Coordinates of C-alpha atoms in Angstrom, one line a residue:
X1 CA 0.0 0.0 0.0
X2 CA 1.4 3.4 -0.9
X3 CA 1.8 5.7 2.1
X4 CA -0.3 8.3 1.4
X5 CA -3.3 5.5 1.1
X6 CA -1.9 4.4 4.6
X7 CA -2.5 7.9 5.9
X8 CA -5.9 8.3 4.3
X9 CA -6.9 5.2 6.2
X10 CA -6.0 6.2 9.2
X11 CA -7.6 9.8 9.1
X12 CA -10.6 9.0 7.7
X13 CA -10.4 11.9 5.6
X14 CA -10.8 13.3 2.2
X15 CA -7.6 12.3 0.0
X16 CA -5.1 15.4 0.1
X17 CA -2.6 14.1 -2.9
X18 CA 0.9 15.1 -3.7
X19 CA 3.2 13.5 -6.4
X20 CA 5.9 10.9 -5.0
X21 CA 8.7 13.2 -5.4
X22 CA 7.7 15.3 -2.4
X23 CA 7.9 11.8 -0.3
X24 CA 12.2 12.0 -0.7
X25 CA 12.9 15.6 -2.3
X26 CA 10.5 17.6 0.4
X27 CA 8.0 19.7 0.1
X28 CA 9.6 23.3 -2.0
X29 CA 11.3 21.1 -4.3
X30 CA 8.4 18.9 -5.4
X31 CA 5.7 21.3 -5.8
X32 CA 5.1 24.1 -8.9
X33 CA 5.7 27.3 -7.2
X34 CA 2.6 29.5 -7.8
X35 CA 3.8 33.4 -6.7
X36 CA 1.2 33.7 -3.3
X37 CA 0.8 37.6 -4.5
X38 CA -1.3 36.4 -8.0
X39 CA -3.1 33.7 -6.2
X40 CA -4.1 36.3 -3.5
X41 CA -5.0 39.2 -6.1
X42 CA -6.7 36.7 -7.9
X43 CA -9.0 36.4 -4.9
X44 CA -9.5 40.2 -3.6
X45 CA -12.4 41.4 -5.2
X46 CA -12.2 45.4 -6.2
X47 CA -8.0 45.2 -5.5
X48 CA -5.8 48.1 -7.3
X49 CA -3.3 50.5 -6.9
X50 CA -3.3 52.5 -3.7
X51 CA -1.0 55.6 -4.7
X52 CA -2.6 59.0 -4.8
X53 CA -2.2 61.5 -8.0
X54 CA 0.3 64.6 -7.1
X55 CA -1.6 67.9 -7.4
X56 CA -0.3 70.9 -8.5
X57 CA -0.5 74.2 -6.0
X58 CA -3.6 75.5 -6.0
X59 CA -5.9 78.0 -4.6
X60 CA -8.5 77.5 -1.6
X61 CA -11.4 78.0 -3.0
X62 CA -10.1 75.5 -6.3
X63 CA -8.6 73.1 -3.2
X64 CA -11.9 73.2 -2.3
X65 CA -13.9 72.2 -5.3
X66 CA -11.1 69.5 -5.6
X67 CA -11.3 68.2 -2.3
X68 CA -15.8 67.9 -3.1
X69 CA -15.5 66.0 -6.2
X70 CA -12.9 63.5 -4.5
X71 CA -15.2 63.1 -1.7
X72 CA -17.9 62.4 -4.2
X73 CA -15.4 59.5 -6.5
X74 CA -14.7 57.8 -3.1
X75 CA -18.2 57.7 -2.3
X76 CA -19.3 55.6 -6.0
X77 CA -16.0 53.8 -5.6
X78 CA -17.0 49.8 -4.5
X79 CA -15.1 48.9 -0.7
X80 CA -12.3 46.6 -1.3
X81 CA -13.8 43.3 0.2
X82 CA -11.3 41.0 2.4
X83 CA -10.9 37.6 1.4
X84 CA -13.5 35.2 3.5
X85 CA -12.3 32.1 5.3
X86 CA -14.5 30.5 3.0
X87 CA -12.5 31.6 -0.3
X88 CA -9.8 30.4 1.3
X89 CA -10.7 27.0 2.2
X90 CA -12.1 26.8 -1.4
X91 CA -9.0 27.9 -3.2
X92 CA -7.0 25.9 -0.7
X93 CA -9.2 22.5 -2.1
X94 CA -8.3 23.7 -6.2
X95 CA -4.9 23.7 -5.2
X96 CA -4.9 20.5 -3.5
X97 CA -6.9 19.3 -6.4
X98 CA -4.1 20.4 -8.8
X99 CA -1.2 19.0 -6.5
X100 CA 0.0 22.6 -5.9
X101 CA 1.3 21.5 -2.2
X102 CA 3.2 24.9 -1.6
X103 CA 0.8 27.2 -2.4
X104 CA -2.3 25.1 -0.5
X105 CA -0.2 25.4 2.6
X106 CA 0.1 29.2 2.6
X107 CA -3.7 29.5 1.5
X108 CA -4.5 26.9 4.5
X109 CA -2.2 29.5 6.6
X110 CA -3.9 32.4 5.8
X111 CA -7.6 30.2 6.7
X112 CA -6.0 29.5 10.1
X113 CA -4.9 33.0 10.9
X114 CA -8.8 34.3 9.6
X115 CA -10.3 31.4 11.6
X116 CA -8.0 30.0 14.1
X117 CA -11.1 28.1 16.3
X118 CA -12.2 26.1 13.3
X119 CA -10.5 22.4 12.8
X120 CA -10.6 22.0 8.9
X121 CA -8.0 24.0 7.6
X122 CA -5.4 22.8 10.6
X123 CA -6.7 19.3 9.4
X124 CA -6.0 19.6 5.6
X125 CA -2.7 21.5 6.5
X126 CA -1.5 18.5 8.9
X127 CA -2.4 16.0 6.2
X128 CA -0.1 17.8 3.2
X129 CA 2.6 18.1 5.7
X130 CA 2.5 14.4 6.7
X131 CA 2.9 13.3 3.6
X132 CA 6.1 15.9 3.1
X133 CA 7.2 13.5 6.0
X134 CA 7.4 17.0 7.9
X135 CA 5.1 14.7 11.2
X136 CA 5.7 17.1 14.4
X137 CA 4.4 19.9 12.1
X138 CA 1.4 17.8 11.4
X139 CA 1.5 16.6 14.8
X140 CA 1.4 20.2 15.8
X141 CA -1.5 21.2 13.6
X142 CA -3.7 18.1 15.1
X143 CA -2.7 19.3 18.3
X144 CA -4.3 22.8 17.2
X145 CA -7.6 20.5 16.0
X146 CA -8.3 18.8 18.9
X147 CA -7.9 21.7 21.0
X148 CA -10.9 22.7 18.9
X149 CA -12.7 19.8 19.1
X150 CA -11.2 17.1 21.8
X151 CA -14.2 14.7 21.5
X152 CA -13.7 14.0 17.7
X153 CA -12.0 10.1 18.4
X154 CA -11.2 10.8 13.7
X155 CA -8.5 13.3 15.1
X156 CA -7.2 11.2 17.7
X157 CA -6.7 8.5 15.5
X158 CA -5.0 11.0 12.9
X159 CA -2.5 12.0 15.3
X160 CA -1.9 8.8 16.8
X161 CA -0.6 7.4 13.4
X162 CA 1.2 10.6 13.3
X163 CA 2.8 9.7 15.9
X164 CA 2.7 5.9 15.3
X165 CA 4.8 7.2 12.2
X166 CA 7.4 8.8 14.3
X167 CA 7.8 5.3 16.4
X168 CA 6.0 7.5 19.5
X169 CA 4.2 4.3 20.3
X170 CA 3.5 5.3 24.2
X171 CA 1.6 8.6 23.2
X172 CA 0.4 6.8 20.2
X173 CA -1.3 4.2 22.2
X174 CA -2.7 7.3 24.7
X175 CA -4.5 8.5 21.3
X176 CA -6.0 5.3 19.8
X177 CA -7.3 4.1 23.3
X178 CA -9.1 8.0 23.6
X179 CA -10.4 7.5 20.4
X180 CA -11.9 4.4 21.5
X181 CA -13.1 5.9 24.6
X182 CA -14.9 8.1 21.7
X183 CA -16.3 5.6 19.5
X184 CA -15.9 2.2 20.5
X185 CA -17.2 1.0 16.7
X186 CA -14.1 2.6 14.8
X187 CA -12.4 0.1 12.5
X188 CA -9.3 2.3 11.7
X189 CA -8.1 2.6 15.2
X190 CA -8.5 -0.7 16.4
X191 CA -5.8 -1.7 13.0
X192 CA -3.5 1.3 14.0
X193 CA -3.6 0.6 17.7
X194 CA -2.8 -3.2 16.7
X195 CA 0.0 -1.5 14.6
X196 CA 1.7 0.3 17.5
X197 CA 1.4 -3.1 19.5
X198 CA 3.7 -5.1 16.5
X199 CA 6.1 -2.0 16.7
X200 CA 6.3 -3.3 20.1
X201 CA 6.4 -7.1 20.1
X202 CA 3.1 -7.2 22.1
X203 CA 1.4 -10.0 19.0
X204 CA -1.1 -11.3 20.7
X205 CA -2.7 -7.9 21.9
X206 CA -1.9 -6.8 18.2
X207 CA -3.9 -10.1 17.1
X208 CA -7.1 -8.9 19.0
X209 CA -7.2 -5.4 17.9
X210 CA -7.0 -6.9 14.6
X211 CA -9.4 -9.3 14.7
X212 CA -11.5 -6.5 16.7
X213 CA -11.0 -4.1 13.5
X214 CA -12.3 -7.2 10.8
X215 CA -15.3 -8.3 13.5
X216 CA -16.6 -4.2 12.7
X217 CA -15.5 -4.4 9.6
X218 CA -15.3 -7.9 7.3
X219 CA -13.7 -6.5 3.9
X220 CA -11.3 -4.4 6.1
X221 CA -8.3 -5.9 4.3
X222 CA -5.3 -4.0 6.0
X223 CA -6.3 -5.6 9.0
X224 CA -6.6 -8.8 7.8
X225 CA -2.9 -8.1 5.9
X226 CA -1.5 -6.7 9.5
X227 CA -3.1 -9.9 11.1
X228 CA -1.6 -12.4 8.9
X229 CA 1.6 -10.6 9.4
X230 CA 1.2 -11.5 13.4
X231 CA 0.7 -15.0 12.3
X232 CA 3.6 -14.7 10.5
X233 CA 6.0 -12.8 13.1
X234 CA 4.7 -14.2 16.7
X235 CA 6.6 -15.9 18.8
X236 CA 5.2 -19.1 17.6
X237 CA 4.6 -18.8 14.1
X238 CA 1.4 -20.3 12.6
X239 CA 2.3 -19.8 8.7
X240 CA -0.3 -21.7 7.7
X241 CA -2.5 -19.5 9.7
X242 CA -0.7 -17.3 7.6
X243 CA -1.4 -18.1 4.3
X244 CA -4.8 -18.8 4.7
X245 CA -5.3 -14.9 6.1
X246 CA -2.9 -13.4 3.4
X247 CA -5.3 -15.8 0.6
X248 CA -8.4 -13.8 2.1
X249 CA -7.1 -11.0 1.8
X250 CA -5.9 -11.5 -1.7
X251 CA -9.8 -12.5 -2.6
X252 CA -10.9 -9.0 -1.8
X253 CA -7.8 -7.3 -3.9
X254 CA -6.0 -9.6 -6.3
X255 CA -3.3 -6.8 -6.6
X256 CA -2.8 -6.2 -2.8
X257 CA 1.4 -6.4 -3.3
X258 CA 1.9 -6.0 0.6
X259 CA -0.3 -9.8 0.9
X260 CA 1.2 -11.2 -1.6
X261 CA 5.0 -10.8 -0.8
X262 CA 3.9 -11.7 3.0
X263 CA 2.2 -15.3 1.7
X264 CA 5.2 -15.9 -0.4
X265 CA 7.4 -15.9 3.0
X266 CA 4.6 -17.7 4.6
X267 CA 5.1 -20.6 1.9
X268 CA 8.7 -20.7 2.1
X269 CA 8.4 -21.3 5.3
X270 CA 6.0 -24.0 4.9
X271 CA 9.1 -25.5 2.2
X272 CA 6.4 -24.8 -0.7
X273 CA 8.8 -23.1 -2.6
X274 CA 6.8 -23.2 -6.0
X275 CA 4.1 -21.3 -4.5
X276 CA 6.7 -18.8 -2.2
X277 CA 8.1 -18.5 -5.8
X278 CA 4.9 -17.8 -7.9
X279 CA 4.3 -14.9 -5.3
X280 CA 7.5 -13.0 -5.6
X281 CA 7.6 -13.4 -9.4
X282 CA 3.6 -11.7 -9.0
X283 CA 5.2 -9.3 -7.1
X284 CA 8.3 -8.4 -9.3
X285 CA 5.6 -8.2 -11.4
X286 CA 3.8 -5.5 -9.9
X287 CA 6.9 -3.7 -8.6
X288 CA 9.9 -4.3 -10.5
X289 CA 11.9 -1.9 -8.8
X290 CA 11.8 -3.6 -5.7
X291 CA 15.2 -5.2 -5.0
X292 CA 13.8 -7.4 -1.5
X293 CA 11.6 -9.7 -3.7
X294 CA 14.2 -10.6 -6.2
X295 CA 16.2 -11.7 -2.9
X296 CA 13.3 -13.5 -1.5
X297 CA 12.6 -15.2 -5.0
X298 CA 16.6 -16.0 -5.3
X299 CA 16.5 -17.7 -1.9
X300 CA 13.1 -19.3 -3.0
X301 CA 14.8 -20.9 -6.0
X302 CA 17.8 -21.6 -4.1
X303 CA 15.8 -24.0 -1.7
X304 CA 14.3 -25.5 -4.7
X305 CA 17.4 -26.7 -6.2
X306 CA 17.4 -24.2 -9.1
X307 CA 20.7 -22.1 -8.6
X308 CA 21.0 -20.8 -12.0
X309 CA 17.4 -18.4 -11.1
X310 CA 18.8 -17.7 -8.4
X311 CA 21.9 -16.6 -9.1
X312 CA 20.3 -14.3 -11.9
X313 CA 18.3 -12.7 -9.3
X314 CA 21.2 -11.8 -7.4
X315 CA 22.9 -10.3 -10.6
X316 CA 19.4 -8.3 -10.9
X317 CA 19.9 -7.0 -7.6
X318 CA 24.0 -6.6 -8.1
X319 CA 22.8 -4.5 -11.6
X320 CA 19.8 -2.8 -9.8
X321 CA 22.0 -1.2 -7.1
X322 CA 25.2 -0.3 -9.7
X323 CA 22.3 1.7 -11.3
X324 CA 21.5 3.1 -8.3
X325 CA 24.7 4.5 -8.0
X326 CA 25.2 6.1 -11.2
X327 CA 21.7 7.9 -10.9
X328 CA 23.1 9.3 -8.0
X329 CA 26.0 10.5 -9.2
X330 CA 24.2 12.3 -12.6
X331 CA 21.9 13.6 -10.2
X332 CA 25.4 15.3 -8.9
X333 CA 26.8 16.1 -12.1
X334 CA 23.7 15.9 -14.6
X335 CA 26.0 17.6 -17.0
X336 CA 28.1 14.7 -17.0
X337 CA 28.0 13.2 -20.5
X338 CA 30.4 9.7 -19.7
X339 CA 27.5 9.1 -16.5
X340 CA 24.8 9.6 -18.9
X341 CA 26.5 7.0 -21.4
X342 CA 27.2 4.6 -18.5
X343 CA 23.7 4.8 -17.8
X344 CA 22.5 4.0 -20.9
X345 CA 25.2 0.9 -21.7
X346 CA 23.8 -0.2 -18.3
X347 CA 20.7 -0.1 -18.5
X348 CA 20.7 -1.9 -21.8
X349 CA 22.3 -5.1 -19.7
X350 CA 18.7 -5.7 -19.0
X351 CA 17.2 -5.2 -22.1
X352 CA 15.4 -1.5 -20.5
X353 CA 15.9 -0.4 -24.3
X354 CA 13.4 2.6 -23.6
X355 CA 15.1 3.9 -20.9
X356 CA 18.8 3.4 -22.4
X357 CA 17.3 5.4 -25.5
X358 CA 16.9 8.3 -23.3
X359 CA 20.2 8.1 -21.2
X360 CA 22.2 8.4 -25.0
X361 CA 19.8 11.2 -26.2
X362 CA 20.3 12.7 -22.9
X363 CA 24.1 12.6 -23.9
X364 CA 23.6 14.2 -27.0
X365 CA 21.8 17.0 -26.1
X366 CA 24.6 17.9 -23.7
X367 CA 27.2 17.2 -27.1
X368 CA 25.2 16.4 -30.2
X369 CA 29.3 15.6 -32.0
X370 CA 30.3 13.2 -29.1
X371 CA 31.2 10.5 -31.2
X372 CA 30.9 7.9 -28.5
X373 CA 27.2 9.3 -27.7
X374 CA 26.2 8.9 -31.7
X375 CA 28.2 5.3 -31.8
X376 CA 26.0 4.1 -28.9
X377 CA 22.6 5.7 -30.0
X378 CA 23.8 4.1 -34.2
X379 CA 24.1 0.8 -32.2
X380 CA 20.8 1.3 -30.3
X381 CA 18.8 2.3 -33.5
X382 CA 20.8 -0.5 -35.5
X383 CA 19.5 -3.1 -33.3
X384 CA 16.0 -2.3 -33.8
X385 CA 16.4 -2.2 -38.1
X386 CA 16.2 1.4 -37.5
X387 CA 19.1 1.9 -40.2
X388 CA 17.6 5.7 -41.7
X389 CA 17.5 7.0 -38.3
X390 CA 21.4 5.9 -38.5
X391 CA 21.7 8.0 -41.4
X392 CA 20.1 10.2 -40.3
X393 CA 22.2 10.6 -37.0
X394 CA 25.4 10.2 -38.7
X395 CA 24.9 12.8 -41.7
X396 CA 24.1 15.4 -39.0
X397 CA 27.2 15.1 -37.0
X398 CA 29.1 14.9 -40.2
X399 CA 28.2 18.2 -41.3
X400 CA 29.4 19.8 -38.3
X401 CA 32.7 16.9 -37.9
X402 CA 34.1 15.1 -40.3
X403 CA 35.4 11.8 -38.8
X404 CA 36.0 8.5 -39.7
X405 CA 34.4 6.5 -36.9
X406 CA 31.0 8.4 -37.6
X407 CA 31.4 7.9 -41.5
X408 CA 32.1 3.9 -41.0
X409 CA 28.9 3.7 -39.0
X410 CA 27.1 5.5 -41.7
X411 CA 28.6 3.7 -44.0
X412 CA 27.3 0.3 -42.1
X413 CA 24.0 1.5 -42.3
X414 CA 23.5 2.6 -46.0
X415 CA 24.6 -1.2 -46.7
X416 CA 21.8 -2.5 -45.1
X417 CA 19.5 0.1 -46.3
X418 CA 20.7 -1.4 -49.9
X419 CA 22.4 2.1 -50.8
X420 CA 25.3 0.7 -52.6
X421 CA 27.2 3.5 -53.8
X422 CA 26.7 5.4 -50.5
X423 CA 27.9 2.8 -48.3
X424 CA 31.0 2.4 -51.0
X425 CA 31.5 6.1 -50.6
X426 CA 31.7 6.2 -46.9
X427 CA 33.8 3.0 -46.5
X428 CA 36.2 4.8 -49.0
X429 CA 36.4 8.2 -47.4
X430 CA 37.4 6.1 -43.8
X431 CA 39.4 3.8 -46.0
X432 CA 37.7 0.7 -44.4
X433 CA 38.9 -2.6 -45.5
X434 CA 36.9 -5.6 -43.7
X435 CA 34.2 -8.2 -44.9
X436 CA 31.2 -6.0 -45.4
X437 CA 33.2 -3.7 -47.8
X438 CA 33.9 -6.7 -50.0
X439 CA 29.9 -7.3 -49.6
X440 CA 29.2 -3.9 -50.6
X441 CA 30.7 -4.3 -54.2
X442 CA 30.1 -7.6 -54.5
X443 CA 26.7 -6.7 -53.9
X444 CA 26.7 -3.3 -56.5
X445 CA 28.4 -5.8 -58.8
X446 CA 25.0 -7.7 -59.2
X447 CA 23.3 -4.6 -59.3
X448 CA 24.9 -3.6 -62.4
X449 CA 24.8 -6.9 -64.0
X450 CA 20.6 -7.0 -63.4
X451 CA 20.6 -3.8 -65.2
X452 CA 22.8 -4.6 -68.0
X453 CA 25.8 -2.5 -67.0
X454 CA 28.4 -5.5 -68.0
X455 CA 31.7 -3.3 -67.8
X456 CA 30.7 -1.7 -64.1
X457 CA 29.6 -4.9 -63.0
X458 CA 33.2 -6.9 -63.3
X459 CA 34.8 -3.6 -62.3
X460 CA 33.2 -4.2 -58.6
X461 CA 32.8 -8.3 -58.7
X462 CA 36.7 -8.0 -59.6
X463 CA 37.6 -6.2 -56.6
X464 CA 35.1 -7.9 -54.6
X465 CA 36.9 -10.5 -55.0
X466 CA 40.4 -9.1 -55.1
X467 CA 39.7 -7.7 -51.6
X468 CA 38.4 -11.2 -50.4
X469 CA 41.7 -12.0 -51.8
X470 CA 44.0 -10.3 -49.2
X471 CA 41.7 -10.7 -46.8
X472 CA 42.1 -14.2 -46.6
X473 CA 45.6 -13.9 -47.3
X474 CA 45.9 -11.0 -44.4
X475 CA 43.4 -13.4 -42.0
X476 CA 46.3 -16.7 -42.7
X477 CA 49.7 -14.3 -42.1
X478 CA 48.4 -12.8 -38.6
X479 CA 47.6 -16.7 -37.3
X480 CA 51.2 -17.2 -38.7
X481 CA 52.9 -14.6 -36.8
X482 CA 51.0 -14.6 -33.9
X483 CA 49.8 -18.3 -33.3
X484 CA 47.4 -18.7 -30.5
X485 CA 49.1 -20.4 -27.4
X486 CA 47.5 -23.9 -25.9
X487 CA 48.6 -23.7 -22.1
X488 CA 47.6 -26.9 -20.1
X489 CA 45.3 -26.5 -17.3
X490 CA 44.5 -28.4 -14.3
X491 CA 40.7 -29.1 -13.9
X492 CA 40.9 -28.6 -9.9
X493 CA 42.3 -25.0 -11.3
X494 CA 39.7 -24.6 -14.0
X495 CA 37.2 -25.3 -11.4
X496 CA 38.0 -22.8 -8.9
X497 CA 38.8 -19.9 -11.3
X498 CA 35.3 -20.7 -11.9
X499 CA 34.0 -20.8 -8.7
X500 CA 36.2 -17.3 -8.1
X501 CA 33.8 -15.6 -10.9
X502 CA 30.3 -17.0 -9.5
X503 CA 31.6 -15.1 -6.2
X504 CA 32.2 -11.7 -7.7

């Protein structure tokens, strides 16, 4: 369950979204900054300029006339109208609505100061901070709430799993057992109460608030997720107790990623490693970007007797977190056109050809001539057929650089395009002399010949073929000179270099 769906639980309250970001980055850097001064004028009703016109000297009498007819303008000039606590609260909820976090907060600020004995706008406030992580100032606007209204058991139970949050499990225990003093048929505290009771190893007092929380409410599936998790980490595990909770609650919500993980555990456990394993390839499935189930899945197919799976799910998690790194260190240095390259030759290890496509045009944009940017983007676009977007690549970074490198790529690419004498031209210019230059006239050769041009035909089958020619002749003189050495080996040797490599 995402966080913020955690939090909305618990308060049982409107849904106060923010993007994701704000959850690491904070609050200012997450959120569109909206100057406060236009969302304010945009509010005041008859607002303008304030600044009175200068007057020449004049005399008293004419002062006096003056003086009338301003008396008169002020009089059929509307009253600038303050902004209600109600326009507030209502641009406050279109700013919510649009994920403008920043901006609410200062429009929930100003509701506050124009009514500070009304528990709304301390409420929505405490929610948008709580999801900013930012928990003793929510914690301090709940406090401000139930000052206003100390027998509403919603607002304990919000600032209990505030609290609960902050691992304050005493005072969040003083909250939830107030809030049931309140309202002794509230699901949602029961579960969070039973949640500070597994942050404290007290599982069988957890197990009742649980089963309290399902007994008021039946589909209540966090509860019945949080009570097969007691099963699961009691003293005395009961993981088939397990399972079968984790199965119910997986009826309710097929996709409930937090169940499913937890029955896959359960069935290890139980040594069914097929099913532990179906479960953590469901949830890879769900969230691939979780590391921790690739490692439960590896162990999983480790118990089973299938150590090549597993071992690939430890090189997952080996790639996952070399990634890791180099995001960080572009986040550092974003200008960094080698990390952005790394990135991409990385990422392409695992066959994330979307995301590698972006890493190399990332590159480019910082140096559209970096010829090892274009070579890796011409291999990317070569190995999906995309040989014109080659061309295309190449003849652009020609015009502003000349070089042989990007001309034998191009050249590569008008071959399999079937451009004959463009390839030709290109292989020339770099002076290229391998296989697919002898293909390229054999290739024109037959051209010709289909359309009757005998003479240009032999001209490029002759040296097609004289090219094969020293080639082959080139190929047999290097395995002369340098002939490849046969060193014996000891198997016990052979074995343990190998063994050495499965390690690192």
């Amino acid at each position: 369950m995402e966080r913020w769906s955690a939090l909305q639980v618990a308060m049982n309250e409107g849904c106060f979204l923010i993007p994701k970001s704000t959850r690491t980055n904070g609050l200012e850097r997450a959120m569109k900054r909206i100057t406060s001064l236009l969302l304010l004028t945009s509010l005041v009703v008859g607002c303008g300029g304030s600044s009175e016109p200068k007057q020449a000297s004049q005399s008293p009498a004419k002062a006096k006339k003056t003086a009338a007819k301003e008396v008169e303008k002020t009089a059929q000039t509307p009253e600038k109208k303050a902004v209600t606590y109600e326009q507030l609260m209502t641009a406050a909820d279109e700013l919510i609505e649009k994920r403008d976090a920043n901006n609410a907060i200062k429009v929930l600020t100003a509701a506050i100061k124009a009514k500070p004995t009304t528990s709304t706008a301390y409420i929505k406030r405490a929610a948008i901070l709580a999801e900013a992580k930012l928990l003793k100032q929510a914690i301090g606007d709940m406090n401000s709430a139930i000052a206003v209204e100390s027998d509403n058991p919603k607002l304990r139970n919000t600032r209990g799993y505030f609290l609960l949050l902050l691992k304050e499990y005493s005072a969040a225990e003083k909250d939830f057992n107030k809030a049931i003093d309140l309202d002794k048929e509230y699901p949602q505290v029961y579960n969070n109460r039973g949640l500070v009771f597994i942050g404290q190893n007290q599982f069988i007092k957890a197990m009742i608030d649980f089963k309290t929380a399902i007994k008021l409410k039946p589909d209540y599936v966090d509860a019945l997720n949080n009570l097969g998790f007691v099963y699961l980490q009691m003293e005395d595990p009961d993981y088939s107790k397990a399972v079968e909770t984790f199965s119910q609650v997986l009826e309710t919500n097929p996709e409930y990623l937090n169940a499913i993980s937890n029955r896959g555990r359960a069935y290890f456990k139980l040594e069914n490693y097929d099913s532990a394993i179906a479960d953590f390839s469901q949830a890879i499935e769900l969230q691939p970007a979780n590391d921790q189930y690739y490692l439960h899945r590896s162990e999983a197919y480790k118990a089973a007797g299938q150590e090549e799976l597993s071992r690939q799910d430890v090189a997952h998690v080996v790639w996952s977190q070399q990634l890791t790194e180099i995001n960080r260190r572009i986040a550092n240095n974003p200008k960094n056109i080698n990390l952005w390259l790394a990135r991409g030759v990385h990422l392409l290890k695992e066959g994330n050809i979307e995301q590698a496509e972006k890493s190399f045009d990332n590159a480019l944009v910082i140096d559209g001539n970096n010829i090892s940017a274009i070579t890796e983007r011409a291999k990317l676009h070569t190995s999906q057929d995309q040989f014109a977007e080659v061309v295309t690549l190449c003849t652009k970074s020609l015009e502003a650089n000349d070089t042989t490198t990007i001309r034998s790529i191009r050249g590569d690419a008008h071959l399999q395009l079937g451009q004959l004498t463009e390839a030709i031209t290109d292989f020339e210019a770099c002076r290229r002399f391998d296989s697919r230059v002898v293909e390229a006239y054999r290739l024109r050769g037959e051209e010709y010949k289909t359309a009757g041009n005998a003479e240009l035909a032999k001209a490029d089958s002759d040296h097609a073929a004289k090219l094969e020619q020293q080639l082959s002749k080139q190929a047999s003189t290097e395995e002369a000179v340098a002939p490849r050495a046969f060193v014996p080996v000891k198997f016990e040797e052979t074995a343990a270099a190998e063994k050495e490599t499965e390690v690192e």
